[in-house]
Amino acid sequence: MKRFASLVLIFALVLSLGACGGAPAPAPESPSSSLPESPAPPAEEPSQPETASPGPALEKTGKTLRVAALKGPTAMGMVKLMDDAAKGETVNDYQFTLAGSPDEITGRIIQGEFDVAAVPTNLAATLYNKTQGKIQLAALNTLGVLYVIEAGDSVQSVADLAGRTVYSTGKGSTPEFALNYVLEQNGLGGQVAVEYKSEHAELAALLAQGQAELALLPQPFVTTALAQNDKLRVALDLTQEWDKAAQGASQLTMGCVIIQRAFLEENAEAAAAFLAEYQASVDYVTDPANLDAAASLIVQEGILPKEGVAKAALPNCAITFISGEEMKRTASGFLKVLYDADPKAVGGTLPDDGLYFVG
């Protein structure tokens, strides 16, 4: 494992030298003042974008990784890696599959059709239990991005959801269990009707068209809906409500990266290269200086339809890369809260330390 950790550090350092930078550009106003504002551009005249440099030549691993991700922040953080792979500038070769919901890829993960997958954090625990430990959680890639959106202004607190119907996505996944936890902790268990839709884009469209009054949505679909219907507003930030309910016991973590255990054991160098190249992609996408270029890649990969929406959403998507012991502490605390609230949220059993690949 020391050799593996060293490989990750080496790849990360080398790739960081070749990370390309774009000129800082002003971000468009967020469709809602309730969301965090995009970083302000510097006062000085921005420099012209430099041509991307792949950095020092690295020897190809000769491995092809089959990677699945969801059309949301998990895939948004991968777009630079996807673009580099298409240009032949990555150490590994990659085959990417983007899905609209976890259900589309869960069975295929269990069958071993993907070597790597970006999935909801609670699904990682469920898959670990279902496969008898054949997958491992290697990194967290998305923190809290869930919001309650309202067509109106009647909801000012969680208590105002009593007796209402909330539309949502992610049944059997993190959104369902996070919402249930917040409702239970606020004494509203059984008092809020929740109707589920299969995909985020479908629910965002219903909101935009005025066919849903209250909905729980993640970014970037919150931004998409707000941009299309000026009567919508952010009523509640579920991350803030989680923090209040958990009282410091855990942090809401929406998404993670899992890797097949067999792949980790048999292809150590390729796995190390993937983690380094993925982290470099996340660093690129989350750098405000690359906002325009990252938004363009997000549209290019078919994750969002318009660059303006991508630019407005990206700073609010809580895209991150947390690995090692910090990943283990953060994920285990989150899963413990879910397990205590509802064991089925993590597949019936709280996973042991074998879930976590810490390098």
Coordinates of C-alpha atoms in Angstrom, one line a residue:
M1 CA 0.0 0.0 0.0
K2 CA 2.9 2.4 0.6
R3 CA 4.0 1.8 -3.0
F4 CA 0.4 2.6 -4.1
A5 CA 0.3 5.8 -2.1
S6 CA 3.6 6.9 -3.5
L7 CA 2.4 6.3 -7.0
V8 CA -0.7 8.5 -6.4
L9 CA 1.5 11.3 -5.0
I10 CA 3.9 11.0 -7.9
F11 CA 1.1 11.1 -10.6
A12 CA -0.7 14.0 -8.8
L13 CA 2.5 16.1 -8.6
V14 CA 3.4 15.5 -12.3
L15 CA 0.0 16.1 -13.6
S16 CA -0.4 19.3 -11.5
L17 CA 2.6 20.7 -13.4
G18 CA 0.7 20.3 -16.6
A19 CA -2.7 21.6 -15.5
C20 CA -3.8 24.2 -18.0
G21 CA -5.2 27.5 -16.9
G22 CA -7.7 29.8 -18.6
A23 CA -8.1 33.5 -18.2
P24 CA -10.3 34.6 -15.2
A25 CA -13.7 35.6 -16.4
P26 CA -16.7 37.2 -14.7
A27 CA -19.3 34.6 -13.7
P28 CA -23.0 35.4 -14.6
E29 CA -25.3 36.3 -11.8
S30 CA -26.8 33.3 -10.0
P31 CA -30.6 33.0 -10.8
S32 CA -31.2 33.1 -7.0
S33 CA -29.7 35.3 -4.4
S34 CA -30.2 32.5 -1.9
L35 CA -27.4 30.5 -3.6
P36 CA -23.7 31.3 -2.9
E37 CA -22.4 34.0 -5.3
S38 CA -19.8 33.1 -7.9
P39 CA -16.3 34.3 -7.2
A40 CA -15.7 37.9 -8.4
P41 CA -13.2 38.4 -11.2
P42 CA -10.0 40.3 -10.5
A43 CA -9.9 44.0 -11.2
E44 CA -6.9 43.8 -13.5
E45 CA -7.2 43.0 -17.2
P46 CA -7.1 39.2 -17.5
S47 CA -4.3 37.6 -19.5
Q48 CA -5.0 35.6 -22.6
P49 CA -5.7 31.9 -22.2
E50 CA -2.7 29.7 -22.7
T51 CA -2.6 26.7 -24.8
A52 CA -3.2 23.6 -22.7
S53 CA 0.0 21.6 -22.0
P54 CA -0.2 17.9 -21.1
G55 CA 3.0 18.2 -19.1
P56 CA 5.9 15.8 -19.1
A57 CA 5.3 12.7 -21.1
L58 CA 4.3 9.8 -19.0
E59 CA 4.4 6.1 -19.9
K60 CA 1.0 4.7 -20.8
T61 CA -0.2 2.0 -18.4
G62 CA -1.8 0.1 -21.3
K63 CA -5.0 -0.2 -19.2
T64 CA -8.5 0.8 -20.2
L65 CA -10.8 1.8 -17.3
R66 CA -14.6 1.6 -17.7
V67 CA -15.9 4.6 -15.8
A68 CA -19.6 5.4 -15.0
A69 CA -20.9 8.7 -13.6
L70 CA -24.2 10.5 -13.1
K71 CA -25.2 13.6 -15.1
G72 CA -24.6 16.1 -12.3
P73 CA -21.6 17.2 -10.2
T74 CA -20.0 13.8 -10.3
A75 CA -19.7 13.9 -14.0
M76 CA -19.0 17.7 -14.0
G77 CA -15.8 17.1 -12.0
M78 CA -14.7 14.6 -14.6
V79 CA -15.1 16.7 -17.8
K80 CA -11.4 17.7 -18.0
L81 CA -10.4 14.1 -17.7
M82 CA -12.9 13.1 -20.3
D83 CA -11.6 15.7 -22.7
D84 CA -8.0 14.8 -22.1
A85 CA -8.8 11.1 -22.6
A86 CA -10.5 11.9 -25.9
K87 CA -7.3 13.7 -27.0
G88 CA -5.1 10.8 -25.9
E89 CA -3.4 12.9 -23.2
T90 CA -4.1 10.6 -20.3
V91 CA -1.9 7.8 -18.8
N92 CA -4.8 5.4 -18.8
D93 CA -7.4 4.9 -21.5
Y94 CA -11.0 5.5 -20.5
Q95 CA -14.4 4.5 -21.6
F96 CA -17.0 6.8 -20.0
T97 CA -20.7 6.1 -19.5
L98 CA -23.0 8.9 -18.2
A99 CA -26.3 8.0 -16.7
G100 CA -29.4 10.0 -15.6
S101 CA -30.0 8.1 -12.4
P102 CA -28.2 5.6 -10.2
D103 CA -30.7 2.8 -11.2
E104 CA -29.2 2.8 -14.7
I105 CA -25.8 1.7 -13.5
T106 CA -26.3 -0.1 -10.1
G107 CA -26.9 -3.5 -11.6
R108 CA -24.0 -3.1 -14.0
I109 CA -21.7 -2.2 -11.1
I110 CA -22.7 -5.3 -9.3
Q111 CA -22.0 -7.4 -12.4
G112 CA -18.5 -5.9 -12.6
E113 CA -19.2 -4.0 -15.9
F114 CA -17.5 -0.9 -14.6
D115 CA -14.1 -0.7 -13.0
V116 CA -14.9 2.8 -11.5
A117 CA -18.1 4.6 -10.8
A118 CA -19.2 7.9 -9.3
V119 CA -22.3 7.2 -7.2
P120 CA -24.3 8.6 -4.2
T121 CA -22.3 8.0 -1.0
N122 CA -25.0 5.8 0.6
L123 CA -25.1 3.6 -2.5
A124 CA -21.4 2.8 -2.0
A125 CA -22.3 1.3 1.4
T126 CA -25.2 -0.6 -0.1
L127 CA -23.1 -2.0 -2.9
Y128 CA -20.4 -3.0 -0.5
N129 CA -22.9 -5.0 1.4
K130 CA -24.6 -6.5 -1.6
T131 CA -21.3 -7.6 -3.2
Q132 CA -19.7 -8.9 0.0
G133 CA -17.0 -6.2 -0.1
K134 CA -16.2 -6.4 -3.8
I135 CA -16.1 -2.6 -4.1
Q136 CA -14.2 0.1 -2.2
L137 CA -14.8 3.8 -1.6
A138 CA -11.8 5.6 -2.8
A139 CA -12.7 9.3 -2.7
L140 CA -15.5 11.7 -1.9
N141 CA -16.3 14.0 -4.9
T142 CA -19.5 15.9 -4.0
L143 CA -20.6 17.5 -0.7
G144 CA -24.1 18.9 0.0
V145 CA -25.9 20.2 -3.1
L146 CA -29.6 19.6 -2.2
Y147 CA -32.2 22.4 -2.1
V148 CA -35.9 22.7 -1.6
I149 CA -37.3 24.9 -4.4
E150 CA -40.7 26.6 -4.1
A151 CA -43.0 28.3 -6.5
G152 CA -44.0 30.9 -3.9
D153 CA -42.8 32.1 -0.5
S154 CA -44.7 30.0 2.0
V155 CA -41.8 27.8 3.1
Q156 CA -39.4 29.6 5.4
S157 CA -38.4 26.7 7.6
V158 CA -38.6 22.9 7.7
A159 CA -41.7 23.2 9.9
D160 CA -43.5 24.8 7.0
L161 CA -43.3 21.6 5.0
A162 CA -45.9 19.9 7.3
G163 CA -48.9 18.7 5.4
R164 CA -47.3 19.5 2.0
T165 CA -46.2 17.4 -1.0
V166 CA -42.6 17.6 -2.0
Y167 CA -41.4 16.2 -5.4
S168 CA -38.0 14.7 -5.4
T169 CA -35.6 12.4 -7.2
G170 CA -33.2 9.8 -5.8
K171 CA -35.5 7.3 -4.2
G172 CA -33.4 4.8 -2.4
S173 CA -30.4 7.1 -2.6
T174 CA -28.9 10.0 -0.7
P175 CA -31.7 12.6 -1.4
E176 CA -34.4 10.3 0.0
F177 CA -32.5 9.4 3.2
A178 CA -31.1 12.9 3.7
L179 CA -34.6 14.5 3.4
N180 CA -36.1 11.8 5.7
Y181 CA -33.4 12.4 8.3
V182 CA -34.0 16.2 8.3
L183 CA -37.8 15.7 8.6
E184 CA -37.5 13.2 11.4
Q185 CA -35.1 15.4 13.4
N186 CA -37.6 18.2 13.0
G187 CA -40.6 16.1 14.2
L188 CA -42.2 15.8 10.8
G189 CA -41.9 12.1 10.2
G190 CA -44.9 10.9 8.3
Q191 CA -46.2 14.5 7.9
V192 CA -44.8 15.3 4.5
A193 CA -45.8 13.5 1.3
V194 CA -42.9 12.8 -1.1
E195 CA -43.5 11.9 -4.7
Y196 CA -40.5 10.7 -6.6
K197 CA -39.5 11.2 -10.2
S198 CA -36.9 9.1 -12.0
E199 CA -34.5 11.8 -13.2
H200 CA -33.3 15.3 -12.0
A201 CA -33.9 16.8 -15.5
E202 CA -37.5 15.6 -15.5
L203 CA -38.2 17.2 -12.2
A204 CA -36.4 20.4 -13.1
A205 CA -38.6 20.6 -16.2
L206 CA -41.8 20.2 -14.1
L207 CA -40.7 23.0 -11.8
A208 CA -39.8 25.3 -14.7
Q209 CA -43.2 24.6 -16.3
G210 CA -45.1 25.3 -13.1
Q211 CA -46.3 21.7 -12.7
A212 CA -44.7 21.3 -9.3
E213 CA -44.9 23.7 -6.3
L214 CA -42.3 22.2 -4.0
A215 CA -39.3 20.0 -5.0
L216 CA -36.1 18.8 -3.6
L217 CA -33.4 19.1 -6.3
P218 CA -29.6 18.9 -6.5
Q219 CA -27.3 21.3 -8.3
P220 CA -26.9 21.9 -11.2
F221 CA -30.6 21.3 -11.8
V222 CA -31.5 23.9 -9.3
T223 CA -29.9 26.5 -11.4
T224 CA -31.5 25.1 -14.6
A225 CA -35.0 25.4 -13.1
L226 CA -34.4 28.9 -11.6
A227 CA -33.2 30.2 -14.9
Q228 CA -36.3 29.0 -16.7
N229 CA -39.0 30.2 -14.2
D230 CA -38.5 33.5 -12.3
K231 CA -41.3 32.6 -9.9
L232 CA -39.2 29.9 -8.3
R233 CA -36.9 30.5 -5.3
V234 CA -34.6 28.5 -3.0
A235 CA -36.7 27.9 0.1
L236 CA -34.3 25.7 2.1
D237 CA -30.7 24.6 1.8
L238 CA -30.7 21.0 2.9
T239 CA -27.0 21.1 3.8
Q240 CA -27.7 23.8 6.4
E241 CA -30.7 21.9 7.7
W242 CA -28.6 18.7 7.9
D243 CA -26.0 20.5 9.9
K244 CA -28.6 21.8 12.3
A245 CA -30.1 18.3 12.8
A246 CA -26.7 16.5 13.0
Q247 CA -25.3 19.1 15.5
G248 CA -21.8 18.5 14.2
A249 CA -21.9 14.7 14.3
S250 CA -21.6 14.4 10.5
Q251 CA -21.3 16.2 7.2
L252 CA -23.7 15.8 4.3
T253 CA -21.8 14.0 1.5
M254 CA -23.7 13.5 -1.7
G255 CA -21.3 11.6 -4.0
C256 CA -18.2 9.4 -4.1
V257 CA -16.0 7.4 -6.3
I258 CA -15.9 3.6 -5.9
I259 CA -13.5 1.1 -7.5
Q260 CA -13.8 -2.6 -7.9
R261 CA -11.6 -4.2 -5.3
A262 CA -10.2 -6.7 -7.8
F263 CA -9.2 -3.9 -10.1
L264 CA -7.4 -2.1 -7.2
E265 CA -5.5 -5.3 -6.3
E266 CA -4.6 -6.3 -9.9
N267 CA -3.9 -2.9 -11.5
A268 CA -2.3 -0.8 -8.8
E269 CA -0.5 1.6 -11.1
A270 CA -3.6 2.2 -13.3
A271 CA -5.7 2.8 -10.2
A272 CA -3.1 5.3 -8.9
A273 CA -3.1 7.0 -12.2
F274 CA -6.8 7.3 -12.4
L275 CA -7.1 8.9 -8.9
A276 CA -4.3 11.4 -9.8
E277 CA -5.8 12.2 -13.1
Y278 CA -9.3 12.6 -11.7
Q279 CA -8.1 14.8 -8.9
A280 CA -6.3 17.0 -11.5
S281 CA -9.6 17.2 -13.4
V282 CA -11.5 18.3 -10.2
D283 CA -8.8 20.9 -9.5
Y284 CA -9.2 22.3 -13.0
V285 CA -13.0 22.4 -13.0
T286 CA -13.2 24.0 -9.5
D287 CA -10.6 26.7 -10.3
P288 CA -12.5 30.0 -10.9
A289 CA -9.9 30.9 -13.5
N290 CA -11.2 28.0 -15.7
L291 CA -14.9 28.7 -15.3
D292 CA -15.5 29.5 -19.0
A293 CA -13.5 26.5 -20.2
A294 CA -15.0 24.1 -17.7
A295 CA -18.6 25.3 -18.6
S296 CA -17.8 24.7 -22.3
L297 CA -16.6 21.1 -21.5
I298 CA -19.8 20.4 -19.4
V299 CA -21.9 21.4 -22.4
Q300 CA -19.6 19.5 -24.8
E301 CA -20.1 16.3 -22.7
G302 CA -23.9 16.7 -22.8
I303 CA -24.3 17.2 -19.0
L304 CA -26.0 20.6 -19.3
P305 CA -27.5 22.2 -22.4
K306 CA -26.2 25.8 -22.1
E307 CA -22.8 27.3 -21.1
G308 CA -24.6 30.2 -19.2
V309 CA -26.4 27.7 -17.0
A310 CA -23.2 25.7 -16.5
K311 CA -21.3 28.8 -15.4
A312 CA -24.0 29.8 -13.0
A313 CA -24.3 26.3 -11.5
L314 CA -20.6 25.3 -11.3
P315 CA -19.6 27.4 -8.3
N316 CA -22.5 26.0 -6.3
C317 CA -22.0 22.3 -7.0
A318 CA -19.7 21.5 -4.1
I319 CA -17.4 19.4 -6.3
T320 CA -14.4 18.2 -4.3
F321 CA -11.8 15.5 -4.1
I322 CA -11.3 14.0 -0.6
S323 CA -9.3 10.8 -0.2
G324 CA -7.4 8.9 2.5
E325 CA -8.1 9.2 6.2
E326 CA -10.1 12.4 5.8
M327 CA -12.4 10.6 3.3
K328 CA -12.8 7.8 5.8
R329 CA -13.7 10.1 8.7
T330 CA -16.2 12.1 6.7
A331 CA -17.9 9.2 5.0
S332 CA -18.1 7.0 8.0
G333 CA -19.7 9.8 10.1
F334 CA -22.3 10.4 7.4
L335 CA -23.1 6.7 7.0
K336 CA -23.4 6.3 10.7
V337 CA -26.0 9.0 10.9
L338 CA -27.9 7.4 8.0
Y339 CA -27.7 3.9 9.6
D340 CA -29.0 5.1 13.0
A341 CA -31.9 6.8 11.2
D342 CA -32.7 4.0 8.8
P343 CA -30.5 0.9 8.4
K344 CA -31.8 0.3 4.8
A345 CA -30.2 3.6 3.8
V346 CA -26.8 1.8 3.8
G347 CA -27.9 -1.6 2.8
G348 CA -29.0 -2.9 6.2
T349 CA -25.6 -3.1 7.9
L350 CA -23.1 -0.3 8.7
P351 CA -20.0 -1.2 6.6
D352 CA -16.8 -2.1 8.3
D353 CA -13.5 -0.4 7.6
G354 CA -13.1 -2.7 4.5
L355 CA -15.3 -0.2 2.6
Y356 CA -12.6 2.4 2.6
F357 CA -9.6 2.5 0.4
V358 CA -7.2 4.9 2.0
G359 CA -4.1 4.2 -0.1

